[in-house]
Coordinates of C-alpha atoms in Angstrom, one line a residue:
T1170 CA 35.7 87.9 113.3
P1171 CA 39.3 88.7 113.7
P1172 CA 41.9 90.2 111.3
P1173 CA 44.0 87.9 110.1
T1174 CA 47.7 87.5 111.7
P1175 CA 50.2 89.2 109.8
P1176 CA 53.0 86.7 109.1
P1177 CA 56.0 87.1 111.2
T1178 CA 59.0 89.4 110.4
P1179 CA 62.3 88.3 109.4
P1180 CA 65.0 89.1 111.3
P1181 CA 66.7 91.5 109.7
T1182 CA 69.8 90.3 107.2
P1183 CA 73.8 90.9 108.7
P1184 CA 75.6 93.4 106.2
P1185 CA 77.6 91.0 103.8
C1186 CA 81.4 90.5 104.7
K1187 CA 83.8 92.2 103.3
P1188 CA 87.6 90.0 102.2
A1189 CA 90.4 91.3 104.4
C1190 CA 91.9 92.6 100.5
H1191 CA 88.6 95.5 101.0
Y1192 CA 90.0 96.7 104.5
S1193 CA 93.8 96.3 102.7
K1194 CA 93.1 99.0 100.2
G1195 CA 90.9 101.1 102.1
M1196 CA 93.4 101.4 105.0
C1197 CA 96.6 102.0 102.5
A1198 CA 95.2 104.8 101.6
A1199 CA 94.5 106.4 104.1
L1200 CA 97.8 106.0 105.2
G1201 CA 99.0 107.9 101.9
L1202 CA 101.3 104.6 101.6
P1203 CA 102.2 102.9 98.2
A1204 CA 99.5 100.5 97.3
H1205 CA 101.9 97.4 96.7
L1206 CA 104.1 97.5 99.6
C1207 CA 100.9 98.6 101.9
S1208 CA 98.8 95.3 101.1
T1209 CA 101.1 92.6 100.7
V1210 CA 102.4 93.6 104.3
L1211 CA 99.1 94.0 105.7
A1212 CA 98.0 90.6 104.0
L1213 CA 100.7 89.6 106.0
K1214 CA 100.3 90.9 109.0
F1215 CA 96.3 90.7 108.9
K1216 CA 95.6 89.1 111.8
Q1217 CA 97.5 92.2 113.3
A1218 CA 95.6 94.5 111.9
K1219 CA 92.6 93.1 112.3
H1220 CA 93.4 93.2 116.4
V1221 CA 93.6 97.1 115.9
M1222 CA 90.8 97.5 114.4
E1223 CA 88.8 94.9 117.3
E1224 CA 90.1 97.1 120.1
Y1225 CA 88.9 100.2 118.0
C1226 CA 85.4 98.7 117.7
E1227 CA 85.0 97.4 121.1
S1228 CA 87.2 100.6 122.7
G1229 CA 86.6 103.1 121.0
V1230 CA 88.8 106.4 120.8
C1231 CA 89.1 108.5 124.5
G1232 CA 86.5 111.5 123.7
R1233 CA 84.1 110.3 121.6
E1234 CA 80.8 109.6 122.4
S1235 CA 81.1 105.9 122.1
A1236 CA 84.0 105.3 123.7
T1237 CA 84.1 103.1 126.5
T1238 CA 87.1 103.7 129.7
A1239 CA 88.9 100.9 127.9
C1240 CA 89.2 103.3 124.9
S1241 CA 92.8 104.9 123.1
S1242 CA 93.4 108.1 121.7
E1243 CA 93.6 108.3 117.9
S1244 CA 97.4 108.6 118.3
R1245 CA 97.6 105.0 120.0
Y1246 CA 95.2 103.4 117.2
C1247 CA 97.6 105.7 115.0
A1248 CA 100.9 103.9 116.7
R1249 CA 99.5 100.5 117.1
I1250 CA 98.6 100.5 112.8
C1251 CA 101.9 101.8 111.9
S1252 CA 104.2 99.5 113.7
L1253 CA 103.2 96.8 111.8
F1254 CA 105.1 99.1 109.1
V1255 CA 108.3 99.6 111.1
G1256 CA 111.8 97.9 109.2
L1257 CA 110.9 98.7 106.2
G1258 CA 112.8 101.3 105.1
E1259 CA 111.9 104.7 103.3
D1260 CA 110.3 105.9 107.1
T1261 CA 107.6 103.6 106.1
A1262 CA 106.1 103.8 109.6
A1263 CA 107.0 107.3 110.2
R1264 CA 105.0 108.1 107.3
C1265 CA 101.9 106.5 108.3
L1266 CA 101.5 108.1 111.6
V1267 CA 102.1 111.1 109.8
S1268 CA 98.8 110.1 107.4
C1269 CA 97.4 108.3 110.1
R1270 CA 97.6 111.6 112.8
G1271 CA 96.6 114.1 110.4
D1272 CA 93.5 112.9 108.4
F1273 CA 92.0 110.2 111.7
V1274 CA 89.2 110.8 110.3
A1275 CA 89.9 108.8 106.8
V1276 CA 91.6 105.5 108.9
G1277 CA 88.6 105.8 110.8
K1278 CA 85.9 105.5 108.2
V1279 CA 87.3 101.9 107.1
W1280 CA 87.1 100.7 110.9
D1281 CA 84.0 102.0 111.2
E1282 CA 82.8 100.1 108.2
Y1283 CA 84.6 96.7 109.5
C1284 CA 83.1 97.5 112.9
Y1285 CA 79.9 97.3 110.7
A1286 CA 80.2 94.6 108.6
G1287 CA 83.4 92.2 109.4
A1288 CA 85.3 90.7 107.5
C1289 CA 85.5 87.1 105.8

């Protein structure tokens, strides 16, 4: 007699999504900005921040293996995310740029997680 047919394997469960505040907190830490100010700005402008992260997920960073022809440089991604902080005084946007360009790996880790899990 033939061996019993194994039951079908269920499809892999997608990773649990993370709330927007999870990414805001991670970005604020990576960008070296005051947590309260940064979190407030990102909460108000999460749609714009999400757009930058989605471009990063889809196009990648130029010079990396995963990059597409529509890729952007780390500098350009930093300029776009830090533009959300323009006009907040105390050179917040300028400090953001220095931190982002100096440690894009930290920013990229937050964004990589967004690419994998998404926001709910």
